[in-house]
Amino acid sequence: MRVLSGCLRGSRRRSLSEIGRIGIVGGTGPLGRGLAARLSHSYEVLIGSRVETRAAEVAEEASRLTGRKVGGATNLDVARACDCAILALPDLAATELIQEMEKELWGKLVISPIVPMKLKDGRFTYSPSDGSAAETVASILEGSRVAAAFHTVPAPKLLAMGERLEYTVPVASERRETFKEVAAVVSSIQDLKPLYAGPLSSARTVEALTPLLLNLGRLNGGKNLSIRIV
């Protein structure tokens, strides 16, 4: 297992503005790998997976991509060790996993880029079971500071390390203080611009941007579309 030095010791309590170690839960997919590579320039980063060896393998790939040390461990160990968790999960089918991490994520910042959507007749549709994915996460992790972000950043662009990411990242959270924490994480990736989108109920609109962008790409011959608000 490849991990950062001392990274699997439990995360100590930090002030609201002090995020030192970011854990990417379910981080072996394109979004998780891209975020790990970009964020490793400013933070200690851990990639999580259900399978420890898979996490270590992807962490090593991310380290080679960025030239920075990225660690890998099980999702539960990553949740325990991080100050901030990013849930790079494809959908809410992993609700059980989130429930398992409730204790480890208590009192921590949790960022959800999860988008419930379906592909039918060549079109993506936003399909939350109730409210939004971020609201569901918040209802499970009642002791965590949950925010919705990173829905408008294409994973392939994150992985293209020479690519400039001049995009806007809407952030939904109940408290402005939480937004400021997330904004610091977003802004650590060069050229990304975080904007406050309102309380967590606004995540319904923010999450729906992803299928919209995918459909715009399909209908107009575009790939990896994003948004920029000027």
Short mmCIF file of N, CA and C in Angstrom, two decimals, residues 22-179:
data_model
loop_
_atom_site.label_atom_id
_atom_site.label_comp_id
_atom_site.label_asym_id
_atom_site.label_seq_id
_atom_site.Cartn_x
_atom_site.Cartn_y
_atom_site.Cartn_z
N ILE A 22 -6.86 15.95 1.95
CA ILE A 22 -8.11 15.68 1.24
C ILE A 22 -8.18 14.21 0.87
N GLY A 23 -9.30 13.59 1.20
CA GLY A 23 -9.53 12.20 0.84
C GLY A 23 -10.58 12.11 -0.25
N ILE A 24 -10.28 11.37 -1.30
CA ILE A 24 -11.22 11.23 -2.41
C ILE A 24 -11.82 9.82 -2.34
N VAL A 25 -13.02 9.75 -1.84
CA VAL A 25 -13.71 8.48 -1.65
C VAL A 25 -14.21 7.98 -3.00
N GLY A 26 -13.90 6.72 -3.32
CA GLY A 26 -14.25 6.22 -4.64
C GLY A 26 -13.45 6.91 -5.72
N GLY A 27 -12.19 7.18 -5.40
CA GLY A 27 -11.38 8.04 -6.25
C GLY A 27 -10.65 7.36 -7.39
N THR A 28 -11.02 6.13 -7.74
CA THR A 28 -10.28 5.42 -8.79
C THR A 28 -10.82 5.68 -10.19
N GLY A 29 -11.96 6.39 -10.29
CA GLY A 29 -12.50 6.73 -11.61
C GLY A 29 -11.85 7.99 -12.16
N PRO A 30 -12.24 8.40 -13.37
CA PRO A 30 -11.63 9.58 -14.00
C PRO A 30 -11.73 10.85 -13.16
N LEU A 31 -12.91 11.13 -12.58
CA LEU A 31 -13.07 12.34 -11.77
C LEU A 31 -12.16 12.30 -10.56
N GLY A 32 -12.14 11.19 -9.85
CA GLY A 32 -11.29 11.06 -8.67
C GLY A 32 -9.83 11.20 -8.99
N ARG A 33 -9.39 10.57 -10.07
CA ARG A 33 -7.98 10.65 -10.47
C ARG A 33 -7.61 12.08 -10.86
N GLY A 34 -8.51 12.74 -11.59
CA GLY A 34 -8.23 14.10 -12.02
C GLY A 34 -8.17 15.07 -10.86
N LEU A 35 -9.11 14.95 -9.93
CA LEU A 35 -9.09 15.82 -8.75
C LEU A 35 -7.86 15.56 -7.90
N ALA A 36 -7.50 14.29 -7.75
CA ALA A 36 -6.30 13.95 -6.96
C ALA A 36 -5.06 14.60 -7.56
N ALA A 37 -4.92 14.49 -8.87
CA ALA A 37 -3.74 15.05 -9.53
C ALA A 37 -3.68 16.56 -9.37
N ARG A 38 -4.81 17.24 -9.56
CA ARG A 38 -4.83 18.70 -9.48
C ARG A 38 -4.66 19.19 -8.04
N LEU A 39 -5.35 18.56 -7.11
CA LEU A 39 -5.32 19.03 -5.72
C LEU A 39 -4.02 18.71 -5.02
N SER A 40 -3.28 17.74 -5.53
CA SER A 40 -2.03 17.34 -4.87
C SER A 40 -0.97 18.44 -4.90
N HIS A 41 -1.18 19.47 -5.70
CA HIS A 41 -0.25 20.60 -5.73
C HIS A 41 -0.40 21.48 -4.49
N SER A 42 -1.56 21.39 -3.83
CA SER A 42 -1.82 22.25 -2.67
C SER A 42 -2.11 21.49 -1.39
N TYR A 43 -2.45 20.21 -1.49
CA TYR A 43 -2.85 19.43 -0.32
C TYR A 43 -2.20 18.05 -0.34
N GLU A 44 -2.17 17.42 0.83
CA GLU A 44 -1.93 15.99 0.86
C GLU A 44 -3.20 15.33 0.35
N VAL A 45 -3.06 14.35 -0.51
CA VAL A 45 -4.24 13.73 -1.12
C VAL A 45 -4.18 12.22 -0.96
N LEU A 46 -5.32 11.65 -0.59
CA LEU A 46 -5.49 10.20 -0.50
C LEU A 46 -6.61 9.76 -1.44
N ILE A 47 -6.36 8.72 -2.20
CA ILE A 47 -7.38 8.12 -3.05
C ILE A 47 -7.93 6.88 -2.36
N GLY A 48 -9.26 6.79 -2.29
CA GLY A 48 -9.89 5.66 -1.64
C GLY A 48 -10.57 4.72 -2.62
N SER A 49 -10.65 3.46 -2.23
CA SER A 49 -11.34 2.44 -3.02
C SER A 49 -11.81 1.35 -2.07
N ARG A 50 -12.78 0.56 -2.51
CA ARG A 50 -13.18 -0.59 -1.71
C ARG A 50 -12.03 -1.59 -1.62
N VAL A 51 -11.24 -1.66 -2.69
CA VAL A 51 -10.12 -2.59 -2.75
C VAL A 51 -8.82 -1.81 -2.56
N GLU A 52 -8.10 -2.11 -1.50
CA GLU A 52 -6.90 -1.35 -1.14
C GLU A 52 -5.84 -1.38 -2.23
N THR A 53 -5.65 -2.54 -2.85
CA THR A 53 -4.61 -2.64 -3.89
C THR A 53 -4.96 -1.77 -5.10
N ARG A 54 -6.24 -1.67 -5.41
CA ARG A 54 -6.66 -0.81 -6.52
C ARG A 54 -6.39 0.66 -6.19
N ALA A 55 -6.66 1.06 -4.96
CA ALA A 55 -6.40 2.43 -4.54
C ALA A 55 -4.92 2.76 -4.65
N ALA A 56 -4.07 1.83 -4.21
CA ALA A 56 -2.62 2.04 -4.26
C ALA A 56 -2.14 2.16 -5.71
N GLU A 57 -2.72 1.34 -6.58
CA GLU A 57 -2.34 1.36 -8.00
C GLU A 57 -2.69 2.70 -8.65
N VAL A 58 -3.91 3.18 -8.40
CA VAL A 58 -4.35 4.45 -8.99
C VAL A 58 -3.59 5.62 -8.38
N ALA A 59 -3.31 5.53 -7.08
CA ALA A 59 -2.53 6.59 -6.42
C ALA A 59 -1.14 6.71 -7.04
N GLU A 60 -0.55 5.58 -7.37
CA GLU A 60 0.77 5.60 -8.00
C GLU A 60 0.69 6.24 -9.39
N GLU A 61 -0.39 5.94 -10.13
CA GLU A 61 -0.58 6.55 -11.44
C GLU A 61 -0.72 8.07 -11.32
N ALA A 62 -1.51 8.51 -10.32
CA ALA A 62 -1.70 9.95 -10.10
C ALA A 62 -0.39 10.62 -9.71
N SER A 63 0.41 9.94 -8.92
CA SER A 63 1.71 10.48 -8.51
C SER A 63 2.61 10.69 -9.72
N ARG A 64 2.59 9.72 -10.64
CA ARG A 64 3.41 9.84 -11.85
C ARG A 64 2.91 10.98 -12.73
N LEU A 65 1.59 11.15 -12.77
CA LEU A 65 0.98 12.17 -13.62
C LEU A 65 1.35 13.58 -13.17
N THR A 66 1.36 13.78 -11.86
CA THR A 66 1.55 15.13 -11.32
C THR A 66 2.92 15.39 -10.74
N GLY A 67 3.68 14.32 -10.48
CA GLY A 67 4.99 14.51 -9.85
C GLY A 67 4.90 14.78 -8.37
N ARG A 68 3.72 14.62 -7.80
CA ARG A 68 3.50 14.80 -6.36
C ARG A 68 3.06 13.48 -5.74
N LYS A 69 3.35 13.31 -4.47
CA LYS A 69 2.99 12.08 -3.79
C LYS A 69 1.49 12.03 -3.52
N VAL A 70 0.84 10.99 -3.98
CA VAL A 70 -0.57 10.74 -3.70
C VAL A 70 -0.68 9.39 -3.03
N GLY A 71 -1.45 9.30 -1.96
CA GLY A 71 -1.58 8.05 -1.22
C GLY A 71 -2.83 7.29 -1.60
N GLY A 72 -2.86 6.00 -1.25
CA GLY A 72 -4.02 5.17 -1.54
C GLY A 72 -4.35 4.27 -0.37
N ALA A 73 -5.62 4.05 -0.10
CA ALA A 73 -6.06 3.20 1.00
C ALA A 73 -7.53 2.84 0.79
N THR A 74 -8.10 2.09 1.70
CA THR A 74 -9.53 1.78 1.60
C THR A 74 -10.34 3.05 1.84
N ASN A 75 -11.57 3.05 1.35
CA ASN A 75 -12.44 4.21 1.54
C ASN A 75 -12.59 4.58 3.01
N LEU A 76 -12.75 3.56 3.86
CA LEU A 76 -12.95 3.82 5.28
C LEU A 76 -11.70 4.45 5.91
N ASP A 77 -10.53 3.95 5.55
CA ASP A 77 -9.29 4.51 6.08
C ASP A 77 -9.08 5.94 5.58
N VAL A 78 -9.43 6.18 4.33
CA VAL A 78 -9.31 7.54 3.78
C VAL A 78 -10.25 8.49 4.52
N ALA A 79 -11.49 8.06 4.76
CA ALA A 79 -12.44 8.89 5.49
C ALA A 79 -11.94 9.21 6.89
N ARG A 80 -11.30 8.25 7.50
CA ARG A 80 -10.78 8.43 8.86
C ARG A 80 -9.61 9.42 8.88
N ALA A 81 -8.77 9.37 7.86
CA ALA A 81 -7.52 10.14 7.88
C ALA A 81 -7.65 11.56 7.34
N CYS A 82 -8.69 11.84 6.56
CA CYS A 82 -8.76 13.14 5.87
C CYS A 82 -9.38 14.23 6.74
N ASP A 83 -9.16 15.47 6.31
CA ASP A 83 -9.84 16.63 6.89
C ASP A 83 -11.06 17.00 6.06
N CYS A 84 -10.98 16.71 4.78
CA CYS A 84 -12.05 17.00 3.83
C CYS A 84 -12.21 15.80 2.91
N ALA A 85 -13.44 15.35 2.72
CA ALA A 85 -13.70 14.21 1.83
C ALA A 85 -14.46 14.67 0.60
N ILE A 86 -14.03 14.20 -0.55
CA ILE A 86 -14.76 14.42 -1.80
C ILE A 86 -15.34 13.07 -2.22
N LEU A 87 -16.65 13.01 -2.39
CA LEU A 87 -17.32 11.75 -2.71
C LEU A 87 -17.38 11.58 -4.23
N ALA A 88 -16.33 11.04 -4.81
CA ALA A 88 -16.25 10.86 -6.27
C ALA A 88 -16.94 9.56 -6.66
N LEU A 89 -18.21 9.48 -6.32
CA LEU A 89 -19.00 8.27 -6.55
C LEU A 89 -19.93 8.50 -7.74
N PRO A 90 -20.19 7.48 -8.55
CA PRO A 90 -20.99 7.68 -9.76
C PRO A 90 -22.45 8.02 -9.48
N ASP A 91 -22.99 7.52 -8.39
CA ASP A 91 -24.38 7.81 -8.06
C ASP A 91 -24.64 7.43 -6.61
N LEU A 92 -25.88 7.50 -6.20
CA LEU A 92 -26.21 7.22 -4.81
C LEU A 92 -26.42 5.74 -4.53
N ALA A 93 -26.02 4.89 -5.48
CA ALA A 93 -26.08 3.45 -5.22
C ALA A 93 -25.13 3.09 -4.08
N ALA A 94 -24.21 4.00 -3.80
CA ALA A 94 -23.22 3.77 -2.74
C ALA A 94 -23.68 4.35 -1.40
N THR A 95 -24.98 4.50 -1.23
CA THR A 95 -25.51 5.04 0.03
C THR A 95 -25.02 4.26 1.23
N GLU A 96 -24.95 2.94 1.10
CA GLU A 96 -24.49 2.10 2.20
C GLU A 96 -23.06 2.46 2.60
N LEU A 97 -22.21 2.74 1.60
CA LEU A 97 -20.83 3.13 1.88
C LEU A 97 -20.80 4.45 2.65
N ILE A 98 -21.61 5.40 2.25
CA ILE A 98 -21.66 6.69 2.94
C ILE A 98 -22.10 6.50 4.38
N GLN A 99 -23.08 5.64 4.59
CA GLN A 99 -23.55 5.35 5.95
C GLN A 99 -22.43 4.75 6.80
N GLU A 100 -21.63 3.89 6.19
CA GLU A 100 -20.53 3.25 6.92
C GLU A 100 -19.48 4.26 7.38
N MET A 101 -19.38 5.39 6.67
CA MET A 101 -18.35 6.37 6.97
C MET A 101 -18.83 7.50 7.88
N GLU A 102 -20.06 7.40 8.37
CA GLU A 102 -20.64 8.50 9.15
C GLU A 102 -19.75 8.89 10.33
N LYS A 103 -19.28 7.92 11.07
CA LYS A 103 -18.45 8.21 12.24
C LYS A 103 -17.13 8.84 11.83
N GLU A 104 -16.50 8.31 10.78
CA GLU A 104 -15.20 8.80 10.33
C GLU A 104 -15.28 10.22 9.77
N LEU A 105 -16.45 10.60 9.23
CA LEU A 105 -16.60 11.92 8.61
C LEU A 105 -17.29 12.93 9.52
N TRP A 106 -17.55 12.55 10.75
CA TRP A 106 -18.22 13.46 11.69
C TRP A 106 -17.38 14.73 11.89
N GLY A 107 -18.01 15.89 11.75
CA GLY A 107 -17.33 17.15 11.98
C GLY A 107 -16.45 17.61 10.84
N LYS A 108 -16.43 16.87 9.73
CA LYS A 108 -15.53 17.20 8.62
C LYS A 108 -16.29 17.81 7.44
N LEU A 109 -15.53 18.44 6.57
CA LEU A 109 -16.08 18.98 5.33
C LEU A 109 -16.23 17.85 4.33
N VAL A 110 -17.42 17.73 3.74
CA VAL A 110 -17.70 16.69 2.74
C VAL A 110 -18.24 17.36 1.48
N ILE A 111 -17.57 17.14 0.37
CA ILE A 111 -17.98 17.73 -0.91
C ILE A 111 -18.58 16.64 -1.79
N SER A 112 -19.79 16.89 -2.28
CA SER A 112 -20.46 15.91 -3.14
C SER A 112 -20.55 16.42 -4.58
N PRO A 113 -19.85 15.75 -5.51
CA PRO A 113 -20.04 16.02 -6.94
C PRO A 113 -20.98 15.00 -7.58
N ILE A 114 -21.71 14.24 -6.75
CA ILE A 114 -22.56 13.14 -7.23
C ILE A 114 -23.72 13.70 -8.06
N VAL A 115 -24.02 13.04 -9.17
CA VAL A 115 -25.15 13.44 -10.02
C VAL A 115 -26.00 12.21 -10.34
N PRO A 116 -27.22 12.12 -9.80
CA PRO A 116 -28.11 11.02 -10.18
C PRO A 116 -28.68 11.31 -11.58
N MET A 117 -28.35 10.50 -12.54
CA MET A 117 -28.89 10.71 -13.88
C MET A 117 -28.98 9.40 -14.64
N LYS A 118 -29.82 9.42 -15.67
CA LYS A 118 -30.03 8.23 -16.50
C LYS A 118 -29.89 8.61 -17.97
N LEU A 119 -29.48 7.63 -18.77
CA LEU A 119 -29.40 7.82 -20.22
C LEU A 119 -30.54 7.04 -20.86
N LYS A 120 -31.42 7.76 -21.54
CA LYS A 120 -32.57 7.12 -22.19
C LYS A 120 -32.81 7.78 -23.54
N ASP A 121 -32.93 6.97 -24.56
CA ASP A 121 -33.18 7.46 -25.92
C ASP A 121 -32.14 8.50 -26.34
N GLY A 122 -30.90 8.26 -25.95
CA GLY A 122 -29.82 9.14 -26.37
C GLY A 122 -29.71 10.44 -25.61
N ARG A 123 -30.48 10.60 -24.53
CA ARG A 123 -30.44 11.83 -23.74
C ARG A 123 -30.26 11.51 -22.27
N PHE A 124 -29.50 12.36 -21.60
CA PHE A 124 -29.32 12.24 -20.16
C PHE A 124 -30.42 13.02 -19.45
N THR A 125 -30.97 12.41 -18.41
CA THR A 125 -31.97 13.11 -17.60
C THR A 125 -31.55 13.07 -16.13
N TYR A 126 -31.79 14.15 -15.45
CA TYR A 126 -31.51 14.25 -14.01
C TYR A 126 -32.57 13.46 -13.27
N SER A 127 -32.16 12.51 -12.43
CA SER A 127 -33.13 11.59 -11.84
C SER A 127 -32.88 11.32 -10.36
N PRO A 128 -32.94 12.36 -9.52
CA PRO A 128 -32.78 12.12 -8.09
C PRO A 128 -34.03 11.43 -7.53
N SER A 129 -33.84 10.59 -6.54
CA SER A 129 -35.00 9.91 -5.95
C SER A 129 -35.80 10.89 -5.10
N ASP A 130 -35.10 11.85 -4.49
CA ASP A 130 -35.78 12.83 -3.64
C ASP A 130 -34.82 14.00 -3.41
N GLY A 131 -35.25 15.20 -3.74
CA GLY A 131 -34.39 16.36 -3.52
C GLY A 131 -33.19 16.35 -4.44
N SER A 132 -32.01 16.19 -3.87
CA SER A 132 -30.76 16.12 -4.64
C SER A 132 -29.84 15.12 -3.98
N ALA A 133 -28.78 14.74 -4.69
CA ALA A 133 -27.80 13.82 -4.10
C ALA A 133 -27.16 14.44 -2.87
N ALA A 134 -26.81 15.73 -2.97
CA ALA A 134 -26.14 16.39 -1.85
C ALA A 134 -27.03 16.44 -0.61
N GLU A 135 -28.32 16.66 -0.81
CA GLU A 135 -29.25 16.68 0.33
C GLU A 135 -29.36 15.29 0.95
N THR A 136 -29.35 14.26 0.11
CA THR A 136 -29.37 12.90 0.64
C THR A 136 -28.12 12.62 1.46
N VAL A 137 -26.96 13.04 0.93
CA VAL A 137 -25.70 12.86 1.67
C VAL A 137 -25.77 13.58 3.02
N ALA A 138 -26.29 14.81 3.01
CA ALA A 138 -26.39 15.59 4.25
C ALA A 138 -27.32 14.93 5.26
N SER A 139 -28.37 14.27 4.77
CA SER A 139 -29.30 13.59 5.68
C SER A 139 -28.67 12.37 6.33
N ILE A 140 -27.67 11.79 5.66
CA ILE A 140 -26.95 10.64 6.21
C ILE A 140 -25.83 11.10 7.13
N LEU A 141 -25.08 12.10 6.67
CA LEU A 141 -23.92 12.61 7.43
C LEU A 141 -24.33 13.86 8.19
N GLU A 142 -25.20 13.70 9.16
CA GLU A 142 -25.76 14.84 9.87
C GLU A 142 -24.72 15.64 10.65
N GLY A 143 -23.62 15.00 11.00
CA GLY A 143 -22.58 15.69 11.76
C GLY A 143 -21.48 16.28 10.90
N SER A 144 -21.64 16.23 9.58
CA SER A 144 -20.63 16.75 8.66
C SER A 144 -21.10 18.05 8.02
N ARG A 145 -20.17 18.81 7.48
CA ARG A 145 -20.48 20.04 6.74
C ARG A 145 -20.50 19.67 5.25
N VAL A 146 -21.69 19.49 4.73
CA VAL A 146 -21.85 18.97 3.37
C VAL A 146 -22.08 20.10 2.37
N ALA A 147 -21.41 20.01 1.24
CA ALA A 147 -21.59 20.98 0.15
C ALA A 147 -21.61 20.23 -1.18
N ALA A 148 -22.20 20.85 -2.18
CA ALA A 148 -22.22 20.30 -3.54
C ALA A 148 -21.31 21.14 -4.42
N ALA A 149 -20.41 20.49 -5.16
CA ALA A 149 -19.47 21.23 -6.03
C ALA A 149 -18.82 20.28 -7.03
N PHE A 150 -18.14 20.85 -7.99
CA PHE A 150 -17.35 20.15 -9.03
C PHE A 150 -18.21 19.45 -10.09
N HIS A 151 -19.48 19.79 -10.20
CA HIS A 151 -20.34 19.13 -11.19
C HIS A 151 -20.07 19.61 -12.61
N THR A 152 -19.44 20.76 -12.76
CA THR A 152 -19.27 21.36 -14.09
C THR A 152 -17.84 21.24 -14.60
N VAL A 153 -17.02 20.43 -13.94
CA VAL A 153 -15.62 20.28 -14.36
C VAL A 153 -15.44 18.91 -15.01
N PRO A 154 -15.21 18.85 -16.32
CA PRO A 154 -15.08 17.55 -17.00
C PRO A 154 -13.84 16.79 -16.53
N ALA A 155 -14.02 15.53 -16.20
CA ALA A 155 -12.90 14.71 -15.72
C ALA A 155 -11.74 14.65 -16.72
N PRO A 156 -11.99 14.49 -18.04
CA PRO A 156 -10.85 14.44 -18.97
C PRO A 156 -10.02 15.72 -18.95
N LYS A 157 -10.66 16.85 -18.71
CA LYS A 157 -9.92 18.12 -18.64
C LYS A 157 -9.06 18.17 -17.38
N LEU A 158 -9.57 17.64 -16.28
CA LEU A 158 -8.78 17.57 -15.05
C LEU A 158 -7.54 16.73 -15.26
N LEU A 159 -7.69 15.63 -15.99
CA LEU A 159 -6.58 14.70 -16.20
C LEU A 159 -5.55 15.23 -17.19
N ALA A 160 -5.96 16.18 -18.03
CA ALA A 160 -5.02 16.79 -18.98
C ALA A 160 -4.29 17.91 -18.25
N MET A 161 -3.16 17.57 -17.64
CA MET A 161 -2.50 18.50 -16.72
C MET A 161 -2.07 19.81 -17.37
N GLY A 162 -1.89 19.82 -18.68
CA GLY A 162 -1.50 21.06 -19.35
C GLY A 162 -2.68 21.93 -19.73
N GLU A 163 -3.90 21.44 -19.46
CA GLU A 163 -5.12 22.15 -19.85
C GLU A 163 -5.47 23.22 -18.83
N ARG A 164 -5.79 24.42 -19.31
CA ARG A 164 -6.26 25.48 -18.42
C ARG A 164 -7.75 25.28 -18.16
N LEU A 165 -8.14 25.37 -16.91
CA LEU A 165 -9.52 25.11 -16.51
C LEU A 165 -10.20 26.43 -16.17
N GLU A 166 -10.54 27.20 -17.18
CA GLU A 166 -11.15 28.51 -16.96
C GLU A 166 -12.67 28.36 -16.85
N TYR A 167 -13.09 27.66 -15.80
CA TYR A 167 -14.49 27.32 -15.62
C TYR A 167 -15.03 27.90 -14.31
N THR A 168 -16.35 28.01 -14.28
CA THR A 168 -17.04 28.41 -13.05
C THR A 168 -17.55 27.17 -12.35
N VAL A 169 -17.38 27.13 -11.03
CA VAL A 169 -17.83 25.99 -10.22
C VAL A 169 -18.88 26.47 -9.23
N PRO A 170 -20.18 26.26 -9.51
CA PRO A 170 -21.21 26.62 -8.54
C PRO A 170 -21.10 25.72 -7.31
N VAL A 171 -21.27 26.32 -6.14
CA VAL A 171 -21.17 25.59 -4.87
C VAL A 171 -22.43 25.85 -4.06
N ALA A 172 -23.10 24.78 -3.64
CA ALA A 172 -24.28 24.90 -2.79
C ALA A 172 -23.95 24.39 -1.39
N SER A 173 -24.31 25.16 -0.39
CA SER A 173 -24.09 24.75 1.00
C SER A 173 -25.01 25.55 1.90
N GLU A 174 -25.33 24.99 3.06
CA GLU A 174 -26.25 25.66 3.97
C GLU A 174 -25.66 26.94 4.55
N ARG A 175 -24.36 26.93 4.80
CA ARG A 175 -23.73 28.07 5.47
C ARG A 175 -22.66 28.69 4.59
N ARG A 176 -22.56 30.01 4.67
CA ARG A 176 -21.53 30.72 3.92
C ARG A 176 -20.13 30.28 4.35
N GLU A 177 -19.98 29.97 5.64
CA GLU A 177 -18.68 29.52 6.14
C GLU A 177 -18.24 28.24 5.44
N THR A 178 -19.20 27.35 5.20
CA THR A 178 -18.89 26.11 4.48
C THR A 178 -18.50 26.41 3.04
N PHE A 179 -19.24 27.34 2.42
CA PHE A 179 -18.88 27.74 1.06
C PHE A 179 -17.44 28.25 0.99
#
